[in-house]
CSV table of C-alpha atoms in Angstrom, one decimal:
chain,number,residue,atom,x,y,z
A,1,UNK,CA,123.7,87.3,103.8
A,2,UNK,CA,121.7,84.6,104.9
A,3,UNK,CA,118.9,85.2,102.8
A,4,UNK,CA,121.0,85.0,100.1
A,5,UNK,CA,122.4,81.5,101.7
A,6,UNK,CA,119.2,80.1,102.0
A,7,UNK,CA,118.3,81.0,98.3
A,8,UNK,CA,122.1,79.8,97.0
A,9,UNK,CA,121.4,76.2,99.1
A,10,UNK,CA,118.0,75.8,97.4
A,11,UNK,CA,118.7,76.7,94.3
A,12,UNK,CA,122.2,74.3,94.8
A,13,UNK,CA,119.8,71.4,96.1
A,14,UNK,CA,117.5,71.8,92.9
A,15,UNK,CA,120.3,71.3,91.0
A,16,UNK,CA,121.8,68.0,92.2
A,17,UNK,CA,118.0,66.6,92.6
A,18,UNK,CA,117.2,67.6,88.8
A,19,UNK,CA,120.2,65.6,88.0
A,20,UNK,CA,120.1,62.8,89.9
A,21,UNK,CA,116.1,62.9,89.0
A,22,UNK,CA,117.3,63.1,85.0
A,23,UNK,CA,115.4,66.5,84.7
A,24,UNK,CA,111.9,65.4,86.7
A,25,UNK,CA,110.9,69.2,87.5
A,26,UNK,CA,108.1,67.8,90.3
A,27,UNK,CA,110.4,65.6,91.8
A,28,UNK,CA,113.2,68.1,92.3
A,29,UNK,CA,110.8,70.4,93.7
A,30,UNK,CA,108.8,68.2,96.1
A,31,UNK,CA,112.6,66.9,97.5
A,32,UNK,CA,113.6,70.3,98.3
A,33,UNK,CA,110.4,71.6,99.6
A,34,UNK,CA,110.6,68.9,101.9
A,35,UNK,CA,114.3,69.5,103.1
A,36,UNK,CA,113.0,72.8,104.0
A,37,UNK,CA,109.8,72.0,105.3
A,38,UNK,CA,112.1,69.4,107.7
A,39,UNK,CA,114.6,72.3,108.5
A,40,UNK,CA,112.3,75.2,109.1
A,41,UNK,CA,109.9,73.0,111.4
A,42,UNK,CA,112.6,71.0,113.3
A,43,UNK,CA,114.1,74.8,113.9
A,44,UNK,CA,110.4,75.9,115.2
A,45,UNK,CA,110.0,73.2,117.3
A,46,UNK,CA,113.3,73.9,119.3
A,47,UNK,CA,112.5,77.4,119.5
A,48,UNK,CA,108.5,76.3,121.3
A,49,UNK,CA,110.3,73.6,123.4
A,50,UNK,CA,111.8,76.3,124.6
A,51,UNK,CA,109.1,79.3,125.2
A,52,UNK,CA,109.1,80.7,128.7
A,53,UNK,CA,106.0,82.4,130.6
A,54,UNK,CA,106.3,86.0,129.7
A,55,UNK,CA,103.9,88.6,131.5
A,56,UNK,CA,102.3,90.5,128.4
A,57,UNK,CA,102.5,88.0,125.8
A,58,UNK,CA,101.7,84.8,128.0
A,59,UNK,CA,104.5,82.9,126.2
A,60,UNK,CA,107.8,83.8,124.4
A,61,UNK,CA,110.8,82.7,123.1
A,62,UNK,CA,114.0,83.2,125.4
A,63,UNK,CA,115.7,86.8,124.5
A,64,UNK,CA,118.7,85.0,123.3
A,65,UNK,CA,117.1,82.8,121.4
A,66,UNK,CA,115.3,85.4,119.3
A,67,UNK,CA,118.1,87.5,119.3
A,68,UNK,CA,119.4,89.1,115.8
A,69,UNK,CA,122.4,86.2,115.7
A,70,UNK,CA,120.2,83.4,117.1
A,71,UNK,CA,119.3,79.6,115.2
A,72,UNK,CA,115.4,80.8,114.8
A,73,UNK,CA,116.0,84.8,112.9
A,74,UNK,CA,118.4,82.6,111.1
A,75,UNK,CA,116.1,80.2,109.9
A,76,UNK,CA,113.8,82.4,109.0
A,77,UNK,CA,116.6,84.0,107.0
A,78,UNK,CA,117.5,80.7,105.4
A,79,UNK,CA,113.3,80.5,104.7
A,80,UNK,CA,113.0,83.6,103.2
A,81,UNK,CA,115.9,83.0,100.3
A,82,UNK,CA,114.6,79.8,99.8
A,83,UNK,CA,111.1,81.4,99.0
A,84,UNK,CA,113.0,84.0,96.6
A,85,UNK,CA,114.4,80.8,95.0
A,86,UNK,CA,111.2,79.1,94.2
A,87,UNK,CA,109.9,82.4,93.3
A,88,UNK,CA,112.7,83.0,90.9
A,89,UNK,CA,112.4,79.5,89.4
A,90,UNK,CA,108.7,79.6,89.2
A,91,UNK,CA,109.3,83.5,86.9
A,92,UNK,CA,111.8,81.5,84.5
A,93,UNK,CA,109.6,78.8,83.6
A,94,UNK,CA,106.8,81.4,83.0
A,95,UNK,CA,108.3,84.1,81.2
A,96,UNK,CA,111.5,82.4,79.6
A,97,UNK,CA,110.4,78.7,79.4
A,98,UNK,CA,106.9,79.4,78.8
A,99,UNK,CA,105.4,76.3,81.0
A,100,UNK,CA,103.5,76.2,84.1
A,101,UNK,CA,105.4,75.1,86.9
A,102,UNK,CA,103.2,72.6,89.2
A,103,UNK,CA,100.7,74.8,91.3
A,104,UNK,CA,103.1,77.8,90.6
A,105,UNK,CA,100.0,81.1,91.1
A,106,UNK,CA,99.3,78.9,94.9
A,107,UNK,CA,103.3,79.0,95.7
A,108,UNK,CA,103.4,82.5,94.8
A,109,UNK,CA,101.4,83.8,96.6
A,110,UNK,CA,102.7,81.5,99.5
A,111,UNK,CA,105.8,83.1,99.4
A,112,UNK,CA,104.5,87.2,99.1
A,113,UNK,CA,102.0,86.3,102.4
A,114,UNK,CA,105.0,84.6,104.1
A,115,UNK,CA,108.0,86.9,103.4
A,116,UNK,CA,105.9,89.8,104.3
A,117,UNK,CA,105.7,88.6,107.3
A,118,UNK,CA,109.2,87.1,107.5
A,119,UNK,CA,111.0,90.7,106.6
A,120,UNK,CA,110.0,92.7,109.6
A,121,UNK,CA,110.4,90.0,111.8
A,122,UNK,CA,114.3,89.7,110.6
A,123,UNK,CA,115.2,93.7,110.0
A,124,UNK,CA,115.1,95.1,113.8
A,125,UNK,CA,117.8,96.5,115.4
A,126,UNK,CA,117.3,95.2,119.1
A,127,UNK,CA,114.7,92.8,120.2
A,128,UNK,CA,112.3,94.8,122.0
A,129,UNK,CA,109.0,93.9,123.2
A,130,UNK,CA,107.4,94.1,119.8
A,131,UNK,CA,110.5,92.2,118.1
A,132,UNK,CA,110.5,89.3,121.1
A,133,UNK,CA,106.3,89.1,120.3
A,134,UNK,CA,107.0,89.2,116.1
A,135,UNK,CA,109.8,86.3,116.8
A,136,UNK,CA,108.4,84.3,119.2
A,137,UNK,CA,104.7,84.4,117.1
A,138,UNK,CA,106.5,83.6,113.9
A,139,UNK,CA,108.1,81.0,115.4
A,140,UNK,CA,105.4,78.9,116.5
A,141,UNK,CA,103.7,79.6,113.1
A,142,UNK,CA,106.4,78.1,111.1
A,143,UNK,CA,105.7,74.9,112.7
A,144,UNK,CA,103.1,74.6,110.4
A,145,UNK,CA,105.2,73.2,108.0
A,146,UNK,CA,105.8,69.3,109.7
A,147,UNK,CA,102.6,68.9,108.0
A,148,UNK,CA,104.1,69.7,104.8
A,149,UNK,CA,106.5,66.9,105.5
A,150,UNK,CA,104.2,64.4,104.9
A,151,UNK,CA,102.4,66.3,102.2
A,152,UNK,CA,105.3,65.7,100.1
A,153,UNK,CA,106.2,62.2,101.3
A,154,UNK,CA,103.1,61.2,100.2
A,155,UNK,CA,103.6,63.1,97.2
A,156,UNK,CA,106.7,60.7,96.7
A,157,UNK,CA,105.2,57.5,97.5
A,158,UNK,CA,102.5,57.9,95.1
A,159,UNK,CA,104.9,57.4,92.6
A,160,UNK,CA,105.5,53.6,93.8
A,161,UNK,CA,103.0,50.8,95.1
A,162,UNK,CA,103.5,51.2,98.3
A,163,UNK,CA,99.7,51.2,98.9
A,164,UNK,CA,100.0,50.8,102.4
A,165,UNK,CA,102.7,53.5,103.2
A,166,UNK,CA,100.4,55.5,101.3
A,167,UNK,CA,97.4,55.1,103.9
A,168,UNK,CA,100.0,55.5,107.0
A,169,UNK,CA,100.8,58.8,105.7
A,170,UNK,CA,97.8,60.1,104.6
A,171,UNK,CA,96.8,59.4,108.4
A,172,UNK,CA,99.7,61.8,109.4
A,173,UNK,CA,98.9,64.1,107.3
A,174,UNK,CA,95.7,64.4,108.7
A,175,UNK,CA,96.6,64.1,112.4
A,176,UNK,CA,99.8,66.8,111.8
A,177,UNK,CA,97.8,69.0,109.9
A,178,UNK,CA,95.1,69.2,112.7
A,179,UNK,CA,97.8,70.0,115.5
A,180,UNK,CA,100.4,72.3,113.3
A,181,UNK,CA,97.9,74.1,112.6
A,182,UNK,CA,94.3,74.1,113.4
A,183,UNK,CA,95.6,73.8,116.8
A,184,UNK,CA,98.6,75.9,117.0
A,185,UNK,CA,97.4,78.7,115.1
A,186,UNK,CA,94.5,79.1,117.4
A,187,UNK,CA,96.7,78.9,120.3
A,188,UNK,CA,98.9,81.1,118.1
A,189,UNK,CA,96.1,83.5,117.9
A,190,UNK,CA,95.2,83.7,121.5
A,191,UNK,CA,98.5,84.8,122.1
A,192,UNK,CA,99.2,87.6,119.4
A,193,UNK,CA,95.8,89.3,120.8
A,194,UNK,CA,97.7,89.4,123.9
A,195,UNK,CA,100.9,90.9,122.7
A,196,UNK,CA,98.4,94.1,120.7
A,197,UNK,CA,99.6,96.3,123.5
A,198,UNK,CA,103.2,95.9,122.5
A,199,UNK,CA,103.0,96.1,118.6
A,200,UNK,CA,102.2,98.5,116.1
A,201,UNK,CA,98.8,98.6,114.8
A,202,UNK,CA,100.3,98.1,111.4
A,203,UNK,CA,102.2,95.1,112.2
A,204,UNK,CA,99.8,93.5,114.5
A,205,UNK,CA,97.2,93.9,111.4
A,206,UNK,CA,99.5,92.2,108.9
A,207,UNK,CA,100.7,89.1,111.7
A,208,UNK,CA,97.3,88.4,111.8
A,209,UNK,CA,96.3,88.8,109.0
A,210,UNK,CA,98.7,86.2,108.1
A,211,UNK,CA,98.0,84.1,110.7
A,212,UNK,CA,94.2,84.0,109.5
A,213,UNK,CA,95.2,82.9,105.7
């Protein structure tokens, strides 16, 4: 149910931006990929704010926190519909439309690499060791998307002359990008080694995997 939320709220915020936009396609889509870069990395950042030392792993998210029924499975929930979404949109203008959506081969492939890693993290029925280690990992890899946020401001200022804004957010682009993820997703990848015992070698391969792209 909350996949299909996330997917119903994307596809909802598409349409109000397309109208208030008057039909600009790459508007609407930056707007909303920005709302859920904002969401999903706002959500990750609780969720590492609030990691606790945990013998195998090093560091992992509080049980209750990556419960099932808890703010960070949900988010990835909301994530993964909102994926399905741009994924569906990104079909229609191909096959029915017959344009090219802005970088639409890049975005989907984005969203096959992360959903298959979204969906086994969501589907368990208990968090056990290898659920708390897919949860807590995932979580601290989604904080890769603040750098998105200013990917996409930037992507909206260029369309004034606000040449200094501009600069200012290129320079947080660069500094985010470097700690959301040069930085975290070496950290990221210290940790998952650690947590092998726990996990299947299946999943292990395709977290990271993932987590190497």
């Amino acid at each position: 149910a909350a996949v299909g939320a996330g997917a119903a709220a994307a596809a909802s915020l598409y349409g109000v931006a397309m109208a208030l936009s008057r039909g600009d396609a790459p508007l609407s889509e930056d707007v909303v990929d920005l709302l859920h870069s904002a969401y999903t990395s706002s959500v990750a950042a609780s969720g590492i704010l609030a990691l606790q030392a945990h013998p195998v792993f090093g560091i992992a998210l509080p049980r209750g926190m990556a419960s099932g029924s808890g703010a960070v499975v949900r988010m990835f929930c909301h994530s993964t519909g909102y994926f399905l979404a741009d994924a569906c949109l990104v079909c229609w203008e191909l096959c029915i439309r017959r344009r090219r959506p802005k970088l639409w081969a890049g975005r989907l492939v984005h969203h096959v690499v992360q959903s298959s890693a979204n969906w086994p993290s969501i589907f368990r029925s208990s968090c056990d060791e290898e659920g708390l280690a897919m949860r807590s990992g995932l979580c601290m890899a989604y904080f890769a998307e603040f750098s998105t946020i200013f990917l996409r401001l930037g992507g909206l200022v260029r369309r004034t002359r606000c040449h200094s804004l501009r600069r200012a957010l290129d320079w947080a682009l660069l500094v985010s990008f470097v700690g959301s993820r040069l930085v975290n997703f070496g950290f990221l990848m210290r940790c998952w080694v650690r947590a092998r015992p726990a996990v299947s070698p299946r999943l292990f391969a395709l977290m990271l995997g993932v987590q190497s792209v």
